[in-house]
Short mmCIF file of C-alpha atoms in Angstrom, two decimals:
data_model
loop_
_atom_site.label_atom_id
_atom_site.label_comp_id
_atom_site.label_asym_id
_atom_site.label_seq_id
_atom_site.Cartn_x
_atom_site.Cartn_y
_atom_site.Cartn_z
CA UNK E 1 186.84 101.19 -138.72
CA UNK E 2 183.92 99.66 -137.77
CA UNK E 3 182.43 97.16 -140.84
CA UNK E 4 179.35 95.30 -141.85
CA UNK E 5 180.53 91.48 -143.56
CA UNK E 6 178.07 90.08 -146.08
CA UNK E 7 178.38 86.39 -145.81
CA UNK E 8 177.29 83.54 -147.72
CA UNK E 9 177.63 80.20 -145.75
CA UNK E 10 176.05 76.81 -145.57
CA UNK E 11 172.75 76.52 -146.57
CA UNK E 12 171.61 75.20 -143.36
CA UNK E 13 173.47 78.37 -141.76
CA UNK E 14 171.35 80.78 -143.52
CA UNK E 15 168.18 78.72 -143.23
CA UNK E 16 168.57 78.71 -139.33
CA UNK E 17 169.21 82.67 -139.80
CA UNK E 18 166.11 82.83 -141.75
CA UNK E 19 163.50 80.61 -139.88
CA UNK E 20 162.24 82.82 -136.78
CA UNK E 21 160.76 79.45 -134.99
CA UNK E 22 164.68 78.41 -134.04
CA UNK E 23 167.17 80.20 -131.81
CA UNK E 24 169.48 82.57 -134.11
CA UNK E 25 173.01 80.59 -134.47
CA UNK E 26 175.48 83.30 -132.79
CA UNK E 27 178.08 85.64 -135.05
CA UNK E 28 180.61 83.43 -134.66
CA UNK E 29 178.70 80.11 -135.30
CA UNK E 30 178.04 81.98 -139.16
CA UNK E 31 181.46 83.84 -139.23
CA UNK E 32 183.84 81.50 -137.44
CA UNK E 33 187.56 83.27 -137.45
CA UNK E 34 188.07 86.45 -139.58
CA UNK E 35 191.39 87.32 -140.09
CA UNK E 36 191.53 91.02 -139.13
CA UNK E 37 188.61 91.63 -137.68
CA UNK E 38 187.55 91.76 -134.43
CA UNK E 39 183.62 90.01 -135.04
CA UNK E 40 180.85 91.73 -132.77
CA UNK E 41 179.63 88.89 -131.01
CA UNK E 42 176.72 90.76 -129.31
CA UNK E 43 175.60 91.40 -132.82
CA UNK E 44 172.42 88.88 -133.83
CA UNK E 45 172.97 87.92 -137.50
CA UNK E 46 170.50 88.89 -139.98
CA UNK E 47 169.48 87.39 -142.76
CA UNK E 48 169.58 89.84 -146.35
CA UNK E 49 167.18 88.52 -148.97
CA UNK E 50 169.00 88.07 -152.77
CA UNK E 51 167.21 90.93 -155.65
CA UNK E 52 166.18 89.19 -158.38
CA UNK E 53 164.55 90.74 -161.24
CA UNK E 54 160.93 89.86 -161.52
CA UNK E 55 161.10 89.54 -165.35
CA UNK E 56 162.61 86.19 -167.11
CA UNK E 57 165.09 88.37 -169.44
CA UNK E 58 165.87 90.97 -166.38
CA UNK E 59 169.33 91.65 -165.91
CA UNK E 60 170.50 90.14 -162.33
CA UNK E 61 172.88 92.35 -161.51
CA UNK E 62 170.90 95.24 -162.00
CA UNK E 63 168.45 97.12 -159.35
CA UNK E 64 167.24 99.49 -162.27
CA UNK E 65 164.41 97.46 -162.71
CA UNK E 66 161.51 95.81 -161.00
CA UNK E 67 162.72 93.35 -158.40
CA UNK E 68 161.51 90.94 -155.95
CA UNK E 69 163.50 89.45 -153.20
CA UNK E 70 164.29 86.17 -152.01
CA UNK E 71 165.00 84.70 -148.49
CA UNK E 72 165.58 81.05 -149.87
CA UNK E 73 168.54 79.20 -147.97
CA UNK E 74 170.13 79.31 -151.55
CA UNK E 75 169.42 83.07 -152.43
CA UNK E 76 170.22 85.10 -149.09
CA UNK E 77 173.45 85.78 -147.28
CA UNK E 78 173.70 86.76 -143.88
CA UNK E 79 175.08 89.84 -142.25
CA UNK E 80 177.97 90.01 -139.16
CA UNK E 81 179.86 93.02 -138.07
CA UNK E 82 183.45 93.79 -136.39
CA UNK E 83 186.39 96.12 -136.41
CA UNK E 84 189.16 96.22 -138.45
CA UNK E 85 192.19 98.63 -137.49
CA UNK E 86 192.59 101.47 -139.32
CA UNK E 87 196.29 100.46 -140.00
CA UNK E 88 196.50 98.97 -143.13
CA UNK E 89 193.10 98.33 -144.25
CA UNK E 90 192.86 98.50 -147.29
CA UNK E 91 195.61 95.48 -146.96
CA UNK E 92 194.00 93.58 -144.48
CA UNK E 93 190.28 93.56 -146.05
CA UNK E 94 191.68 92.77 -149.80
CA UNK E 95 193.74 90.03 -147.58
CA UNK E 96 190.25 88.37 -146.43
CA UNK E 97 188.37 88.86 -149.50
CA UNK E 98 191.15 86.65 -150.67
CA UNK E 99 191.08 83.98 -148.07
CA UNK E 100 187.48 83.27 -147.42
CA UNK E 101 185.10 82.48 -150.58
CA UNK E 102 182.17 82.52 -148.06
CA UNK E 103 182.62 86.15 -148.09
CA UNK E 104 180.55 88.44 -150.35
CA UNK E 105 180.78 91.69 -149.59
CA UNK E 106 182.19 94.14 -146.66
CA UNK E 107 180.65 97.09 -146.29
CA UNK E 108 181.22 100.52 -144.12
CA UNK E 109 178.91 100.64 -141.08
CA UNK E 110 179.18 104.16 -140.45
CA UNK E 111 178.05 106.34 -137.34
CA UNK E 112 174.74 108.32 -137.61
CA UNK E 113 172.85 110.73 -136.06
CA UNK E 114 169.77 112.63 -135.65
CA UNK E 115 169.78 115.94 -137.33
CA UNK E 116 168.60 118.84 -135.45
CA UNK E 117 168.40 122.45 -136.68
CA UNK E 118 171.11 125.45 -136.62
CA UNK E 119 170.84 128.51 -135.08
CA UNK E 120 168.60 129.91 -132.55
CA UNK E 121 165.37 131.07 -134.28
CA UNK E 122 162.46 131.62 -132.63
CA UNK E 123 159.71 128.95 -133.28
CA UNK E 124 157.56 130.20 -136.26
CA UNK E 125 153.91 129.21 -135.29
CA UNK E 126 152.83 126.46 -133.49
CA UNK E 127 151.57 122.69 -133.70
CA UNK E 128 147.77 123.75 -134.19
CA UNK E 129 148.82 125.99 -137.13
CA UNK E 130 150.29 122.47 -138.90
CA UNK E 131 146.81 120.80 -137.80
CA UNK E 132 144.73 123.64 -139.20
CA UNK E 133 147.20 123.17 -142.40
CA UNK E 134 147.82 119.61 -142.59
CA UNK E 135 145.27 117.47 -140.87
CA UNK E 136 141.80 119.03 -141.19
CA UNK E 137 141.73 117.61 -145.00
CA UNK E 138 142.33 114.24 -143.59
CA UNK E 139 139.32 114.57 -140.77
CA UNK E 140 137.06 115.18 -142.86
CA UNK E 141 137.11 111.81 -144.86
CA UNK E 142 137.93 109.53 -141.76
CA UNK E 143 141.75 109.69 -142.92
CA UNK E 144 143.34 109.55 -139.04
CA UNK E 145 145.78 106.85 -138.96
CA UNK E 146 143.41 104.22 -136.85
CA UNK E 147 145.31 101.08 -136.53
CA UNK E 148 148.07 102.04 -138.77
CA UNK E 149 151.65 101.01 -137.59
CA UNK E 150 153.78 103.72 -137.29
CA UNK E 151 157.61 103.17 -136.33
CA UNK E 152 159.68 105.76 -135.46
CA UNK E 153 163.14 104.92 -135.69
CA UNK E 154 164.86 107.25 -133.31
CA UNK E 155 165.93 108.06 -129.35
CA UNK E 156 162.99 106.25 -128.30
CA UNK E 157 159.79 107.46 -127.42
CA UNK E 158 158.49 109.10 -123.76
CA UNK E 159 154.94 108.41 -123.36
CA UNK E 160 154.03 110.41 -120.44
CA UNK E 161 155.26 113.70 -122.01
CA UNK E 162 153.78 113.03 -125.30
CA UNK E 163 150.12 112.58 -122.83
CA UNK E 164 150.90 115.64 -120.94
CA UNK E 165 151.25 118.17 -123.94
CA UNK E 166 148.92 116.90 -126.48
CA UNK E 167 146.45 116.57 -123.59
CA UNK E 168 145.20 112.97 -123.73
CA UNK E 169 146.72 109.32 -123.03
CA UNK E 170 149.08 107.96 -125.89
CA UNK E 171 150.48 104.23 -126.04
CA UNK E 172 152.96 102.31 -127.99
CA UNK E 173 152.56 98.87 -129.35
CA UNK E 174 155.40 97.31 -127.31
CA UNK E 175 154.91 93.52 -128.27
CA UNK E 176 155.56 94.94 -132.02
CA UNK E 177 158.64 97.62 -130.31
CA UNK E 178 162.25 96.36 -131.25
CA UNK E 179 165.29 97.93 -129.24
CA UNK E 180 169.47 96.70 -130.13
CA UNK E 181 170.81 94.15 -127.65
CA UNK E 182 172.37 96.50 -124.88
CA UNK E 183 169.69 99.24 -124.76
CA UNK E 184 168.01 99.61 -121.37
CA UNK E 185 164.65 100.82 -120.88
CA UNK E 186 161.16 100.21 -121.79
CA UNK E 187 159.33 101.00 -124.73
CA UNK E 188 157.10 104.09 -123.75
CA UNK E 189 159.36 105.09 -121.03
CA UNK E 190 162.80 106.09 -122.85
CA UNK E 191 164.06 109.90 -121.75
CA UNK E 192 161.97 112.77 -123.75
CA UNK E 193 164.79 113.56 -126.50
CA UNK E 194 164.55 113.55 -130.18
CA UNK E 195 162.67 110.46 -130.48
CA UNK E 196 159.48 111.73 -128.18
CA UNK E 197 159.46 115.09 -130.84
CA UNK E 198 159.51 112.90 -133.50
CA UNK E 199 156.58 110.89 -132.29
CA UNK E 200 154.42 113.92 -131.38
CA UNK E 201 154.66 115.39 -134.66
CA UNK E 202 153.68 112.35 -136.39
CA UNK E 203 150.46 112.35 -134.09
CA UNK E 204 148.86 116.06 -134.62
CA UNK E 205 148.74 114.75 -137.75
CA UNK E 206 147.14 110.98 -137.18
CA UNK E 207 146.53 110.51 -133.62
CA UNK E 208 145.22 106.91 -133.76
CA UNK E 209 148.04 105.21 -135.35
CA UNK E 210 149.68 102.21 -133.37
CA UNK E 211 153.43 103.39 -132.57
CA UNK E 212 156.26 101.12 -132.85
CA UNK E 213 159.16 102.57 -130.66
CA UNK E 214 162.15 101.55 -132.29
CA UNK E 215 165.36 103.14 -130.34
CA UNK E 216 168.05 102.44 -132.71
CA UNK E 217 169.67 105.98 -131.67
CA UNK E 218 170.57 104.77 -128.25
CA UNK E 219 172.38 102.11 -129.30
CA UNK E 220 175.82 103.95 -128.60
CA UNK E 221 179.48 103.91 -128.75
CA UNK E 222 181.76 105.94 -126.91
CA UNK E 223 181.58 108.69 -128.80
CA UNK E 224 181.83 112.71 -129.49
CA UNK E 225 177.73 112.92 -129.44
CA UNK E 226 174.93 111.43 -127.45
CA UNK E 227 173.05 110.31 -130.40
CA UNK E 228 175.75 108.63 -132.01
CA UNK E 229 174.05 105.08 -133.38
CA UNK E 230 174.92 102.01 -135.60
CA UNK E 231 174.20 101.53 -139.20
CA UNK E 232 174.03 98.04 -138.79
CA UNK E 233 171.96 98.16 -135.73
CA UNK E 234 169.30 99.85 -138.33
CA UNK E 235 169.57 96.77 -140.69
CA UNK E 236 168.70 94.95 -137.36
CA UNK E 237 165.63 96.90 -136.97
CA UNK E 238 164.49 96.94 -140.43
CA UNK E 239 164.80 93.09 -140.48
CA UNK E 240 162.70 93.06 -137.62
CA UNK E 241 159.53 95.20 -139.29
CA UNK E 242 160.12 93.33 -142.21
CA UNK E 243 159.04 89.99 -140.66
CA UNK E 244 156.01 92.00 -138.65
CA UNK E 245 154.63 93.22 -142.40
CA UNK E 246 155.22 89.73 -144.37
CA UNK E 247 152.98 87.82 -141.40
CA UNK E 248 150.03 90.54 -142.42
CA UNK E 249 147.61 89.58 -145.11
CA UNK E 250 148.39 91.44 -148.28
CA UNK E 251 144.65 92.59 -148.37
CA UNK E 252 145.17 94.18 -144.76
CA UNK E 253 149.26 95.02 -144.77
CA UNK E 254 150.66 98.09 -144.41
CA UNK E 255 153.01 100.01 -141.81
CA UNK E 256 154.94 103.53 -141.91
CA UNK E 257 158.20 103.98 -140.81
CA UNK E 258 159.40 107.72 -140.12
CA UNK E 259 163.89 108.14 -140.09
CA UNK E 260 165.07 111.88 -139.04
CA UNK E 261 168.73 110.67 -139.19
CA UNK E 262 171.57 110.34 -141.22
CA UNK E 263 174.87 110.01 -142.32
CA UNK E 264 176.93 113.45 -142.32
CA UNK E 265 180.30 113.17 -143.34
CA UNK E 266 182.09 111.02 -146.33
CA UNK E 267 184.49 110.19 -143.67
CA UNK E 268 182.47 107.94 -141.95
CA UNK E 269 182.07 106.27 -144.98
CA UNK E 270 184.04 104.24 -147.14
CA UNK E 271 184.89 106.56 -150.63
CA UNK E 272 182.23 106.49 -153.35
CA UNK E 273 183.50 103.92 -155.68
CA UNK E 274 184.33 101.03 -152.71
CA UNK E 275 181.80 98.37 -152.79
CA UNK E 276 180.82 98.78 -149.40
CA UNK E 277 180.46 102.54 -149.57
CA UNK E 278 176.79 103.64 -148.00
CA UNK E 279 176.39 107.06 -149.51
CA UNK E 280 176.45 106.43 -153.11
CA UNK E 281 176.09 102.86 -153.42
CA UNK E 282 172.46 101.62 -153.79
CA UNK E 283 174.11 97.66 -153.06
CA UNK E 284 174.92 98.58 -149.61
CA UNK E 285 173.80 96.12 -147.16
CA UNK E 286 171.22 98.76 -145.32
CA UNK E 287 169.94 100.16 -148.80
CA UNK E 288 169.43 96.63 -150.12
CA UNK E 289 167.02 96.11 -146.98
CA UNK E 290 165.28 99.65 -147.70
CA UNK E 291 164.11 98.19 -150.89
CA UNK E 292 163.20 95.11 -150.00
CA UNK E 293 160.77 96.58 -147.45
CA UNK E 294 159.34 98.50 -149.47
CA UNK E 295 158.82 95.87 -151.69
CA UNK E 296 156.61 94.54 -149.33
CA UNK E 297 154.78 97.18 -148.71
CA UNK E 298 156.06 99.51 -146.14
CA UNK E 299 155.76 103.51 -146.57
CA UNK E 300 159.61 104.57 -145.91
CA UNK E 301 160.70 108.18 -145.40
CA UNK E 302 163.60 109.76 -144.54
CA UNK E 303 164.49 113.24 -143.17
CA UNK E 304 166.67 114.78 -146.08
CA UNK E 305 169.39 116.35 -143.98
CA UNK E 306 170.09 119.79 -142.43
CA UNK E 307 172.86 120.94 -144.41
CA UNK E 308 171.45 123.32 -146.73
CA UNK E 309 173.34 126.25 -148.30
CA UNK E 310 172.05 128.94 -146.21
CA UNK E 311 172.64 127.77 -142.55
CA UNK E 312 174.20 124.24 -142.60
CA UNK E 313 174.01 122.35 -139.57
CA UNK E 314 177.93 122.08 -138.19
CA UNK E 315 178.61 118.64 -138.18
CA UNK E 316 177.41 118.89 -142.26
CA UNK E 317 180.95 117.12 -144.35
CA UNK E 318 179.97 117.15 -147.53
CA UNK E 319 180.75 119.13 -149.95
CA UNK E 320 178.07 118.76 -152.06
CA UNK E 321 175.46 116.81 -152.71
CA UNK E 322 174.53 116.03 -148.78
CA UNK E 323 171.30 114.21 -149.08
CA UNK E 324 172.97 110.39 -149.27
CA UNK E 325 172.48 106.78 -148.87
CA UNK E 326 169.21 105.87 -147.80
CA UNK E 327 167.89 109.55 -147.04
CA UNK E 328 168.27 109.73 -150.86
CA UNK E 329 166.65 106.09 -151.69
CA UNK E 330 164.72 105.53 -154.87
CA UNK E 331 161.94 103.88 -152.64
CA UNK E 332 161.91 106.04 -150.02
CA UNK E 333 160.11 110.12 -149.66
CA UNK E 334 162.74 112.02 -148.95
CA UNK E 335 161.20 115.58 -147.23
CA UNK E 336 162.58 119.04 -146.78
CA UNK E 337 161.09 121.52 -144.34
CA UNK E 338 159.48 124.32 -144.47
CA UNK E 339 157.95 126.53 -141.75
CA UNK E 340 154.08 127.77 -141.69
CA UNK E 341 154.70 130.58 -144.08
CA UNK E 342 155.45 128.30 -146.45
CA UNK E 343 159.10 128.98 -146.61
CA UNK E 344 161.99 126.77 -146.80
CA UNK E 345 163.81 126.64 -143.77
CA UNK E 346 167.49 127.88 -144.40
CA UNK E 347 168.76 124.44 -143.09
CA UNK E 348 167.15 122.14 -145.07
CA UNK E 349 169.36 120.31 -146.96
CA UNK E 350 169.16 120.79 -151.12
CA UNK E 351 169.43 118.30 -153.88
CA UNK E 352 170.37 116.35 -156.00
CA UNK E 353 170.54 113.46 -153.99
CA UNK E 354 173.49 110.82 -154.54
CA UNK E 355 171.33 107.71 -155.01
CA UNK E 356 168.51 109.25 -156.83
CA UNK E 357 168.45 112.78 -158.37
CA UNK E 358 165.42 113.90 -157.74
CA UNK E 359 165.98 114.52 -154.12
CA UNK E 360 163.85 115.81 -151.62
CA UNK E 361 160.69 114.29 -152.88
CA UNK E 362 158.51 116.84 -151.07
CA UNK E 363 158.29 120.04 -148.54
CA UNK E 364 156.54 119.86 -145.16
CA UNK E 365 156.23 121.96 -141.91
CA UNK E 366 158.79 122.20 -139.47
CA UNK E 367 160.57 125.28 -136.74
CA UNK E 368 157.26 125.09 -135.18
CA UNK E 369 156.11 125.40 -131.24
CA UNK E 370 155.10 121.78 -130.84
CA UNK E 371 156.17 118.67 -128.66
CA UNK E 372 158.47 121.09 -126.45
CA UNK E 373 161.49 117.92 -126.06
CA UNK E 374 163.93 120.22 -126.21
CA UNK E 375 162.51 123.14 -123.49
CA UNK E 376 159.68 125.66 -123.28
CA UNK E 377 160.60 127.68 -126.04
CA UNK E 378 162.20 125.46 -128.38
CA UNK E 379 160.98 124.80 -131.67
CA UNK E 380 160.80 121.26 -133.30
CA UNK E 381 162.78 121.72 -135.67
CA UNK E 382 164.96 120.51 -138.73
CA UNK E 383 163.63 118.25 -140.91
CA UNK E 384 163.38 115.87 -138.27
CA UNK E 385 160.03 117.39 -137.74
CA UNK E 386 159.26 117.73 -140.88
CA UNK E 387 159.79 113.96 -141.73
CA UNK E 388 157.14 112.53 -138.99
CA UNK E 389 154.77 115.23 -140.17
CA UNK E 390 155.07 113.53 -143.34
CA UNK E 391 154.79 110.32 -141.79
CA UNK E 392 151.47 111.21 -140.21
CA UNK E 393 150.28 112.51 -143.24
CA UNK E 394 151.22 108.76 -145.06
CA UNK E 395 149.80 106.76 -142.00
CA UNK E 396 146.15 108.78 -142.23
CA UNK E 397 145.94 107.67 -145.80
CA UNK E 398 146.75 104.30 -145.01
CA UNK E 399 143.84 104.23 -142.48
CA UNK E 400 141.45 103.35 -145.34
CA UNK E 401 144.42 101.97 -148.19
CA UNK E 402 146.08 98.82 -147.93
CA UNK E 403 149.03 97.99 -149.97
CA UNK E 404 147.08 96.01 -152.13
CA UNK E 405 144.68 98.91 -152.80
CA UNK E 406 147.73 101.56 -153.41
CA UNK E 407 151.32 100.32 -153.09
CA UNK E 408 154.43 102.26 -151.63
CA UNK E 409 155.33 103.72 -155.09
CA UNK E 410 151.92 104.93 -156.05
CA UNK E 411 151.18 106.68 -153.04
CA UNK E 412 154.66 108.59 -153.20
CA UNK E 413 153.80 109.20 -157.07
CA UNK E 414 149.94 110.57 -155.48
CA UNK E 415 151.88 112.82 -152.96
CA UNK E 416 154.05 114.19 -155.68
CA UNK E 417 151.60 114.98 -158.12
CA UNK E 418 149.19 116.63 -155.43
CA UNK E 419 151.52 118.88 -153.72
CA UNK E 420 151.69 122.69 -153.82
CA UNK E 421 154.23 123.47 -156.20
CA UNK E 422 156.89 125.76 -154.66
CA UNK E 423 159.97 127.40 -155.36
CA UNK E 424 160.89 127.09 -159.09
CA UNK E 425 158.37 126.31 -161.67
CA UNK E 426 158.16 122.65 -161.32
CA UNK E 427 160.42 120.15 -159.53
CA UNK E 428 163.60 121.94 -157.72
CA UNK E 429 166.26 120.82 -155.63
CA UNK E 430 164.68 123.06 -152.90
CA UNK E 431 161.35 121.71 -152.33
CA UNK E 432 161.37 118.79 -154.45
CA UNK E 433 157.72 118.50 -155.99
CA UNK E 434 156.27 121.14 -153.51
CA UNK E 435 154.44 121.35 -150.11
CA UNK E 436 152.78 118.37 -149.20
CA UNK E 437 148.98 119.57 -150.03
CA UNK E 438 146.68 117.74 -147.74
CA UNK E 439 143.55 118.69 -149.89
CA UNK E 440 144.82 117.97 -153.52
CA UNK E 441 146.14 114.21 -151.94
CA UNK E 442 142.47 113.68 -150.22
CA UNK E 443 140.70 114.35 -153.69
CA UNK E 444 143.11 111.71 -155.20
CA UNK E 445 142.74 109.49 -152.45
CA UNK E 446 139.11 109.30 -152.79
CA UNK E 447 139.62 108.70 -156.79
CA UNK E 448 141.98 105.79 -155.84
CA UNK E 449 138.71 104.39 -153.40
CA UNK E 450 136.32 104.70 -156.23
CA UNK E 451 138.32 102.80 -159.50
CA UNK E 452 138.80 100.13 -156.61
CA UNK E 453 135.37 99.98 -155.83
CA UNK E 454 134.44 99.40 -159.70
CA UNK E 455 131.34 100.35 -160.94
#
């Protein structure tokens, strides 16, 4: 099983893990010998900043509360990765746990994957029907993403297929682009797969954001899928956006970053109750570093999954309760899909979620005739569309709100309260708080501009 170590060492260790202006010391430099594990040395260490509540009389072991987050040499830890062997593991990781104090935590770095749709439904409508729906709000008060950063965390993105279908030139920011150690290919230029579909449906929405291609997905193992990726190489990437947004100036910060992947079966996982269980466990390494980002301002969201009752995708393993780990994230919009009838999608995976209840956060459009990735006649579909139409909807508003006009959490609470409510009366585990309702979110918006402006 492959595993994520949480490690505490010297304080000069962590501090030359930290500062960006030295060379990284290598895993083994932080790790040394583990007992049991196999350490990845190709892995760059990454530094994990310490929660600590932002009140005096906060609790510090709780992240029920508001929190800020250290990267002092004397508050973070630093992470490393390996493989332990299956045999006897339980044995062999309460065995170092034992021998090494420097060790605080060892976590499960499962596989993940995108999540495409089921079935072989026609598309329903096409990309200018989720413009007409979606974006024409936005136009008309400015609200189209100019200069907003916009990763998307995927396959990687193919620029010359994005220009060729939406008609126009598109670029990526590459000098702000992060791809794992071992990942060939340049930003802009990866194959068209799931990561190019993502990226076009974030852009009928705001076509002037900057793109970050972040190609986590291609960061393989020999594996049953082609998609197959690394947890940890995530935490990787997330470190690496986190240093882009603290460099901007509060009064100007403010990036998006769009996820249409996941973790699909609890056996990838270590069981709910482990410390270093992902699913459930809002103290796992790659959920601590959700938070913190958002903490500093970044707009998260995740796709929430294509294992609903009706037509689950496959690969789905859980029982219940499929929308996990970060796709289920306090701090993060979780979004279902719907197609442009306004109907939930038979795939889309319900609530509640496992690390916050109310999950998905919100409905948007997806099964539509859009980027054409996968073929002619193929929809994009799951809601891995439906995520990075969300995204494009979050990067427009940004276009004219920094994070210190409207922070992370208020903007998700503005997108809540404006959507279309759908389904049951009121929230449901279906569509969450509703369709995302591009009108109802501009009139708020604009509210938002004016008690900013003052009298």
């Amino acid at each position: 099983m492959r595993v994520i170590v949480q490690m505490r060492p010297e304080h000069d260790v962590v501090q030359a893990v930290v500062d960006p202006s030295v060379s990284t010391p290598s895993a083994s430099d932080v790790a040394g010998s583990l007992p049991g594990i196999d350490l990845d040395a190709d892995f760059v260490p990454v530094p994990v900043p310490q929660p600590k509540p932002v009140y005096s009389d906060g609790d510090p072991l709780s992240l029920d509360q508001p929190l800020t987050f250290s990267l002092a040499a004397e508050d973070a830890s630093v992470l490393v990765r390996g493989e332990i062997q299956d045999r006897d593991g339980s044995a062999r990781l309460a065995l170092l746990s034992s021998q090494r104090a420097d060790i605080v935590g060892i976590a499960a770095d499962p596989a993940v994957e995108t999540t495409p749709t089921c079935g072989n439904t026609p598309p329903v409508g096409d990309w200018h029907d989720v413009q007409r729906f979606v974006t024409d709000a936005l136009k008309s008060e400015g609200l189209d993403g100019s200069g907003v950063p916009l990763a998307i965390v995927d396959t990687g993105i193919n620029l010359a297929h994005l220009g060729q279908v939406l008609g126009s030139p598109v670029t990526v920011d590459a000098a702000r682009s992060w791809k794992p150690p071992g990942v060939n290919g340049n930003f802009g230029q990866f194959p068209v797969n799931h990561g190019t579909m993502c990226a076009f449906d974030s852009l009928i929405v705001a076509r002037k954001v900057s793109l970050l291609d972040i190609p986590v997905l291609l960061s393989q193992r020999q594996g049953s899928t082609v998609m197959e990726g690394l947890l940890s190489d995530a935490i990787s990437a997330y470190a690496h956006l986190w240093g882009l947004l603290e460099q901007m100036p509060r009064e100007r910060r403010r990036m998006v970053i769009s996820n249409s992947w996941g973790s699909f079966k609890p056996t990838w996982d270590f069981p709910p109750g482990h410390p270093g269980n992902y699913s459930d466990n809002r103290a796992h390494p790659f959920n601590l570093i959700v938070a913190a980002l958002e903490v500093s301002g970044a707009d998260i969201l995740f796709a929430a999954g294509n294992c609903g009752v009706e037509c689950p995708d496959g690969r789905c393993g859980f029982p219940n309760r499929p929308i996990n780990g970060a796709n289920s994230h306090p701090s993060v919009l979780s979004v279902a899909g719907v197609d442009t009838h306004d109907a939930r999608v038979g795939y889309s995976s319900q609530g509640p979620g496992r690390l916050a209840v109310r999950k998905p956060d919100i409905a948007t459009y997806t099964h539509f005739s859009g980027s054409k990735a996968f073929g002619q006649n193929s929809p994009d579909s799951g809601t891995s569309a439906a995520c990075p139409v969300a995204a494009g909807v979050v990067a427009a508003v940004r276009s004219k709100l920094s994070v210190q006009d409207l922070s992370p959490s208020r903007l998700r609470t503005l997108i809540r309260r404006s959507a279309h409510d759908a389904g049951g009366h009121g929230y449901d585990f279906d569509y969450g708080y509703g369709i995302i309702n591009t009108p109802q979110l501009v009139d708020a918006v604009r509210r938002v501009g004016k008690n900013n402006a003052g009298p």
